[in-house]
Amino acid sequence: MLPDYVITRKKTIVDKILPFIEMILLLIIVQAAIALLTMAPEEEETIRFRVLAHSDAPADQHVKQEIQQSIAPLIEQALASSGSKAEIVDNLEAVEHEIVAIADSLAGGRDISFVRTDALFPPKRSGYFIHPQARYDAYILTIGSGRGDNWWCALFPKVCFPDKEKEDEKVKFFIWEWIKKLFD
C-alpha cells in the first residue's frame, strides 16, 4: 500500500494579496453603482407649475383636478414650442390670462391667484433620482385658501407628479414566480 502524502503548495506573495485586491475592486464597483443610482441630476434651471386645492374635501380635490386637466393643454402647448426656460416663461406669460379665466370659471366662486415665485417643494423621487426639498422657480395657481393636497409639474425638464403617489402594481419576485410555475 502506498502511503498518503500531504501535498503542500508554497504560497507566493500574489496568493496572499489577491483576495484583498479582489475585495477592494468589489467595494469600488459597489460604491460606483450606489453613486450612479443615488446621484441627483445635475443642477439645472427648473421651473415648476403647482395647483393648490382649497381643502382636502373630495369636492375641492375634484375642482383641482378639473382645473388641472383643463389648463394642461395650454401648458403642453407652451412647452411644445419652447426649448429653454426663458421661452417657457414667455409662452406661459402669453397664456396666463387664459389659465386664470379657465380656473376662475371652474373654481365655483372661490378666489383664484396665479403668481410666479420661489416656492418650497417637498423631496420627490423620479426614477432613481431624488429631487431634494428646495426652493424652485414656480408658477402657483391657488384655489381659495390653498390648504388642500396639490398637484405639481416640473415644466423644464418635464416631470409631473400628483401629490399622493399611487401604487401601480404589486411587486413580483422572479425566482418565486418561477418556483410557483414549476408546481402548477
PDB file of C-alpha atoms in Angstrom:
ATOM      1  CA  MET A   1       0.000   0.000   0.000  1.00  0.00           C
ATOM      2  CA  LEU A   2       1.167   3.477  -0.814  1.00  0.00           C
ATOM      3  CA  PRO A   3       1.472   5.977   1.968  1.00  0.00           C
ATOM      4  CA  ASP A   4      -0.616   9.169   1.782  1.00  0.00           C
ATOM      5  CA  TYR A   5       1.437  12.247   1.405  1.00  0.00           C
ATOM      6  CA  VAL A   6       0.273  15.712   2.221  1.00  0.00           C
ATOM      7  CA  ILE A   7       0.878  17.931  -0.734  1.00  0.00           C
ATOM      8  CA  THR A   8       1.617  21.450   0.263  1.00  0.00           C
ATOM      9  CA  ARG A   9       1.934  24.304  -2.079  1.00  0.00           C
ATOM     10  CA  LYS A  10       4.121  27.178  -1.200  1.00  0.00           C
ATOM     11  CA  LYS A  11       2.064  30.380  -1.109  1.00  0.00           C
ATOM     12  CA  THR A  12       3.530  33.228  -3.010  1.00  0.00           C
ATOM     13  CA  ILE A  13       3.011  36.898  -2.235  1.00  0.00           C
ATOM     14  CA  VAL A  14       0.442  37.106  -5.067  1.00  0.00           C
ATOM     15  CA  ASP A  15      -1.635  34.326  -3.493  1.00  0.00           C
ATOM     16  CA  LYS A  16      -1.690  36.245  -0.214  1.00  0.00           C
ATOM     17  CA  ILE A  17      -2.561  39.653  -1.699  1.00  0.00           C
ATOM     18  CA  LEU A  18      -5.011  38.560  -4.409  1.00  0.00           C
ATOM     19  CA  PRO A  19      -8.052  38.157  -2.084  1.00  0.00           C
ATOM     20  CA  PHE A  20      -7.515  41.680  -0.726  1.00  0.00           C
ATOM     21  CA  ILE A  21      -7.243  43.131  -4.223  1.00  0.00           C
ATOM     22  CA  GLU A  22     -10.440  41.333  -5.252  1.00  0.00           C
ATOM     23  CA  MET A  23     -12.242  42.669  -2.177  1.00  0.00           C
ATOM     24  CA  ILE A  24     -11.100  46.241  -2.854  1.00  0.00           C
ATOM     25  CA  LEU A  25     -12.201  46.009  -6.502  1.00  0.00           C
ATOM     26  CA  LEU A  26     -15.584  44.641  -5.429  1.00  0.00           C
ATOM     27  CA  LEU A  27     -16.043  47.513  -2.971  1.00  0.00           C
ATOM     28  CA  ILE A  28     -15.124  50.054  -5.646  1.00  0.00           C
ATOM     29  CA  ILE A  29     -17.679  48.532  -8.050  1.00  0.00           C
ATOM     30  CA  VAL A  30     -20.402  48.559  -5.382  1.00  0.00           C
ATOM     31  CA  GLN A  31     -19.585  52.157  -4.453  1.00  0.00           C
ATOM     32  CA  ALA A  32     -19.711  53.222  -8.115  1.00  0.00           C
ATOM     33  CA  ALA A  33     -23.086  51.512  -8.595  1.00  0.00           C
ATOM     34  CA  ILE A  34     -24.501  53.197  -5.495  1.00  0.00           C
ATOM     35  CA  ALA A  35     -23.171  56.563  -6.644  1.00  0.00           C
ATOM     36  CA  LEU A  36     -24.757  56.156 -10.081  1.00  0.00           C
ATOM     37  CA  LEU A  37     -28.133  55.112  -8.697  1.00  0.00           C
ATOM     38  CA  THR A  38     -28.403  57.750  -5.987  1.00  0.00           C
ATOM     39  CA  MET A  39     -26.699  60.634  -7.720  1.00  0.00           C
ATOM     40  CA  ALA A  40     -29.031  63.595  -8.141  1.00  0.00           C
ATOM     41  CA  PRO A  41     -29.391  65.022 -11.612  1.00  0.00           C
ATOM     42  CA  GLU A  42     -27.212  67.954 -12.437  1.00  0.00           C
ATOM     43  CA  GLU A  43     -28.405  71.222 -11.011  1.00  0.00           C
ATOM     44  CA  GLU A  44     -30.280  72.778 -13.837  1.00  0.00           C
ATOM     45  CA  GLU A  45     -32.618  75.661 -14.012  1.00  0.00           C
ATOM     46  CA  THR A  46     -36.034  74.215 -13.396  1.00  0.00           C
ATOM     47  CA  ILE A  47     -39.423  75.813 -13.494  1.00  0.00           C
ATOM     48  CA  ARG A  48     -42.424  74.192 -11.893  1.00  0.00           C
ATOM     49  CA  PHE A  49     -46.176  74.545 -12.023  1.00  0.00           C
ATOM     50  CA  ARG A  50     -48.309  73.884  -8.954  1.00  0.00           C
ATOM     51  CA  VAL A  51     -52.064  73.772  -8.412  1.00  0.00           C
ATOM     52  CA  LEU A  52     -53.156  74.071  -4.763  1.00  0.00           C
ATOM     53  CA  ALA A  53     -56.668  72.925  -3.843  1.00  0.00           C
ATOM     54  CA  HIS A  54     -58.821  74.850  -1.360  1.00  0.00           C
ATOM     55  CA  SER A  55     -59.031  71.859   1.003  1.00  0.00           C
ATOM     56  CA  ASP A  56     -58.789  68.064   1.107  1.00  0.00           C
ATOM     57  CA  ALA A  57     -62.549  67.696   0.720  1.00  0.00           C
ATOM     58  CA  PRO A  58     -63.458  65.468  -2.245  1.00  0.00           C
ATOM     59  CA  ALA A  59     -65.379  68.306  -3.922  1.00  0.00           C
ATOM     60  CA  ASP A  60     -62.367  70.655  -3.689  1.00  0.00           C
ATOM     61  CA  GLN A  61     -60.000  67.945  -4.932  1.00  0.00           C
ATOM     62  CA  HIS A  62     -62.357  67.340  -7.859  1.00  0.00           C
ATOM     63  CA  VAL A  63     -62.287  71.069  -8.700  1.00  0.00           C
ATOM     64  CA  LYS A  64     -58.471  70.981  -8.575  1.00  0.00           C
ATOM     65  CA  GLN A  65     -58.381  68.012 -10.960  1.00  0.00           C
ATOM     66  CA  GLU A  66     -60.825  69.669 -13.371  1.00  0.00           C
ATOM     67  CA  ILE A  67     -58.747  72.842 -13.422  1.00  0.00           C
ATOM     68  CA  GLN A  68     -55.517  70.889 -13.865  1.00  0.00           C
ATOM     69  CA  GLN A  69     -56.953  68.883 -16.758  1.00  0.00           C
ATOM     70  CA  SER A  70     -58.457  71.985 -18.379  1.00  0.00           C
ATOM     71  CA  ILE A  71     -55.245  74.018 -18.308  1.00  0.00           C
ATOM     72  CA  ALA A  72     -52.981  71.077 -19.219  1.00  0.00           C
ATOM     73  CA  PRO A  73     -53.381  71.658 -23.000  1.00  0.00           C
ATOM     74  CA  LEU A  74     -52.321  75.311 -22.593  1.00  0.00           C
ATOM     75  CA  ILE A  75     -49.255  74.278 -20.616  1.00  0.00           C
ATOM     76  CA  GLU A  76     -48.438  71.498 -23.107  1.00  0.00           C
ATOM     77  CA  GLN A  77     -48.724  73.974 -25.968  1.00  0.00           C
ATOM     78  CA  ALA A  78     -46.406  76.415 -24.164  1.00  0.00           C
ATOM     79  CA  LEU A  79     -43.888  73.614 -23.588  1.00  0.00           C
ATOM     80  CA  ALA A  80     -44.101  72.212 -27.118  1.00  0.00           C
ATOM     81  CA  SER A  81     -42.998  75.466 -28.697  1.00  0.00           C
ATOM     82  CA  SER A  82     -40.223  76.082 -26.135  1.00  0.00           C
ATOM     83  CA  GLY A  83     -36.653  74.923 -25.967  1.00  0.00           C
ATOM     84  CA  SER A  84     -35.389  76.837 -22.953  1.00  0.00           C
ATOM     85  CA  LYS A  85     -36.571  78.158 -19.632  1.00  0.00           C
ATOM     86  CA  ALA A  86     -36.808  81.705 -20.993  1.00  0.00           C
ATOM     87  CA  GLU A  87     -39.056  80.574 -23.840  1.00  0.00           C
ATOM     88  CA  ILE A  88     -41.304  78.666 -21.409  1.00  0.00           C
ATOM     89  CA  VAL A  89     -41.650  81.771 -19.231  1.00  0.00           C
ATOM     90  CA  ASP A  90     -42.537  83.903 -22.266  1.00  0.00           C
ATOM     91  CA  ASN A  91     -45.073  81.369 -23.532  1.00  0.00           C
ATOM     92  CA  LEU A  92     -46.708  80.963 -20.104  1.00  0.00           C
ATOM     93  CA  GLU A  93     -46.973  84.740 -19.707  1.00  0.00           C
ATOM     94  CA  ALA A  94     -48.794  84.814 -23.040  1.00  0.00           C
ATOM     95  CA  VAL A  95     -51.431  82.306 -21.831  1.00  0.00           C
ATOM     96  CA  GLU A  96     -51.594  83.484 -18.210  1.00  0.00           C
ATOM     97  CA  HIS A  97     -54.922  85.280 -18.708  1.00  0.00           C
ATOM     98  CA  GLU A  98     -56.458  82.170 -20.303  1.00  0.00           C
ATOM     99  CA  ILE A  99     -55.246  79.979 -17.412  1.00  0.00           C
ATOM    100  CA  VAL A 100     -56.755  82.354 -14.831  1.00  0.00           C
ATOM    101  CA  ALA A 101     -60.028  82.604 -16.799  1.00  0.00           C
ATOM    102  CA  ILE A 102     -60.379  78.810 -17.021  1.00  0.00           C
ATOM    103  CA  ALA A 103     -59.540  78.354 -13.331  1.00  0.00           C
ATOM    104  CA  ASP A 104     -61.925  81.140 -12.329  1.00  0.00           C
ATOM    105  CA  SER A 105     -64.787  79.582 -14.313  1.00  0.00           C
ATOM    106  CA  LEU A 106     -64.249  76.156 -12.699  1.00  0.00           C
ATOM    107  CA  ALA A 107     -63.458  77.281  -9.135  1.00  0.00           C
ATOM    108  CA  GLY A 108     -67.085  77.541  -8.061  1.00  0.00           C
ATOM    109  CA  GLY A 109     -66.848  81.107  -6.737  1.00  0.00           C
ATOM    110  CA  ARG A 110     -63.573  80.633  -4.861  1.00  0.00           C
ATOM    111  CA  ASP A 111     -60.815  83.205  -5.238  1.00  0.00           C
ATOM    112  CA  ILE A 112     -58.055  82.311  -7.676  1.00  0.00           C
ATOM    113  CA  SER A 113     -54.486  83.562  -7.501  1.00  0.00           C
ATOM    114  CA  PHE A 114     -51.785  82.879 -10.060  1.00  0.00           C
ATOM    115  CA  VAL A 115     -48.254  84.004  -9.219  1.00  0.00           C
ATOM    116  CA  ARG A 116     -44.687  83.263 -10.202  1.00  0.00           C
ATOM    117  CA  THR A 117     -42.411  82.984  -7.179  1.00  0.00           C
ATOM    118  CA  ASP A 118     -39.752  80.889  -5.468  1.00  0.00           C
ATOM    119  CA  ALA A 119     -41.680  78.122  -3.726  1.00  0.00           C
ATOM    120  CA  LEU A 120     -40.633  75.368  -1.355  1.00  0.00           C
ATOM    121  CA  PHE A 121     -41.231  71.926  -2.847  1.00  0.00           C
ATOM    122  CA  PRO A 122     -41.000  68.630  -0.941  1.00  0.00           C
ATOM    123  CA  PRO A 123     -38.492  65.969  -1.986  1.00  0.00           C
ATOM    124  CA  LYS A 124     -39.688  63.697  -4.787  1.00  0.00           C
ATOM    125  CA  ARG A 125     -38.238  60.617  -6.429  1.00  0.00           C
ATOM    126  CA  SER A 126     -38.008  60.457 -10.202  1.00  0.00           C
ATOM    127  CA  GLY A 127     -36.770  57.054 -11.285  1.00  0.00           C
ATOM    128  CA  TYR A 128     -33.547  56.504  -9.371  1.00  0.00           C
ATOM    129  CA  PHE A 129     -33.043  60.202  -8.694  1.00  0.00           C
ATOM    130  CA  ILE A 130     -34.305  62.171  -5.742  1.00  0.00           C
ATOM    131  CA  HIS A 131     -35.152  65.813  -6.264  1.00  0.00           C
ATOM    132  CA  PRO A 132     -34.271  67.419  -2.936  1.00  0.00           C
ATOM    133  CA  GLN A 133     -36.549  69.655  -0.951  1.00  0.00           C
ATOM    134  CA  ALA A 134     -35.633  73.143  -2.046  1.00  0.00           C
ATOM    135  CA  ARG A 135     -36.962  76.429  -3.313  1.00  0.00           C
ATOM    136  CA  TYR A 136     -37.728  76.328  -7.024  1.00  0.00           C
ATOM    137  CA  ASP A 137     -38.918  78.942  -9.504  1.00  0.00           C
ATOM    138  CA  ALA A 138     -42.618  78.138  -9.817  1.00  0.00           C
ATOM    139  CA  TYR A 139     -45.972  79.218 -11.133  1.00  0.00           C
ATOM    140  CA  ILE A 140     -48.537  78.655  -8.383  1.00  0.00           C
ATOM    141  CA  LEU A 141     -52.267  78.552  -9.046  1.00  0.00           C
ATOM    142  CA  THR A 142     -54.070  78.714  -5.702  1.00  0.00           C
ATOM    143  CA  ILE A 143     -57.761  77.893  -5.388  1.00  0.00           C
ATOM    144  CA  GLY A 144     -59.372  79.526  -2.346  1.00  0.00           C
ATOM    145  CA  SER A 145     -57.174  79.131   0.737  1.00  0.00           C
ATOM    146  CA  GLY A 146     -54.835  76.637  -0.971  1.00  0.00           C
ATOM    147  CA  ARG A 147     -54.647  74.333   2.060  1.00  0.00           C
ATOM    148  CA  GLY A 148     -55.520  71.083   0.298  1.00  0.00           C
ATOM    149  CA  ASP A 149     -53.447  68.476  -1.463  1.00  0.00           C
ATOM    150  CA  ASN A 150     -51.677  69.791  -4.503  1.00  0.00           C
ATOM    151  CA  TRP A 151     -50.532  68.709  -7.925  1.00  0.00           C
ATOM    152  CA  TRP A 152     -47.243  69.883  -9.357  1.00  0.00           C
ATOM    153  CA  CYS A 153     -45.260  69.516 -12.506  1.00  0.00           C
ATOM    154  CA  ALA A 154     -41.684  70.395 -13.383  1.00  0.00           C
ATOM    155  CA  LEU A 155     -42.015  72.189 -16.700  1.00  0.00           C
ATOM    156  CA  PHE A 156     -38.325  72.313 -17.529  1.00  0.00           C
ATOM    157  CA  PRO A 157     -37.315  69.472 -17.541  1.00  0.00           C
ATOM    158  CA  LYS A 158     -40.752  67.875 -17.947  1.00  0.00           C
ATOM    159  CA  VAL A 159     -41.617  65.729 -14.903  1.00  0.00           C
ATOM    160  CA  CYS A 160     -45.122  65.708 -13.373  1.00  0.00           C
ATOM    161  CA  PHE A 161     -46.248  64.334 -10.032  1.00  0.00           C
ATOM    162  CA  PRO A 162     -49.560  64.048  -8.250  1.00  0.00           C
ATOM    163  CA  ASP A 163     -49.224  64.931  -4.577  1.00  0.00           C
ATOM    164  CA  LYS A 164     -50.051  61.411  -3.402  1.00  0.00           C
ATOM    165  CA  GLU A 165     -48.346  58.635  -5.311  1.00  0.00           C
ATOM    166  CA  LYS A 166     -50.480  55.627  -6.210  1.00  0.00           C
ATOM    167  CA  GLU A 167     -49.285  52.052  -6.112  1.00  0.00           C
ATOM    168  CA  ASP A 168     -49.074  50.985  -9.750  1.00  0.00           C
ATOM    169  CA  GLU A 169     -48.733  47.247  -9.449  1.00  0.00           C
ATOM    170  CA  LYS A 170     -47.847  44.546  -6.992  1.00  0.00           C
ATOM    171  CA  VAL A 171     -44.142  43.733  -6.734  1.00  0.00           C
ATOM    172  CA  LYS A 172     -43.256  40.287  -8.075  1.00  0.00           C
ATOM    173  CA  PHE A 173     -40.112  38.305  -7.473  1.00  0.00           C
ATOM    174  CA  PHE A 174     -38.783  36.428 -10.467  1.00  0.00           C
ATOM    175  CA  ILE A 175     -37.468  33.403  -8.576  1.00  0.00           C
ATOM    176  CA  TRP A 176     -40.662  32.971  -6.544  1.00  0.00           C
ATOM    177  CA  GLU A 177     -42.811  33.226  -9.697  1.00  0.00           C
ATOM    178  CA  TRP A 178     -40.569  30.641 -11.395  1.00  0.00           C
ATOM    179  CA  ILE A 179     -40.888  28.250  -8.447  1.00  0.00           C
ATOM    180  CA  LYS A 180     -44.675  28.644  -8.457  1.00  0.00           C
ATOM    181  CA  LYS A 181     -44.774  27.804 -12.180  1.00  0.00           C
ATOM    182  CA  LEU A 182     -42.856  24.586 -11.519  1.00  0.00           C
ATOM    183  CA  PHE A 183     -45.601  23.342  -9.214  1.00  0.00           C
ATOM    184  CA  ASP A 184     -48.612  24.499 -11.267  1.00  0.00           C
TER     185      ASP A 184
END
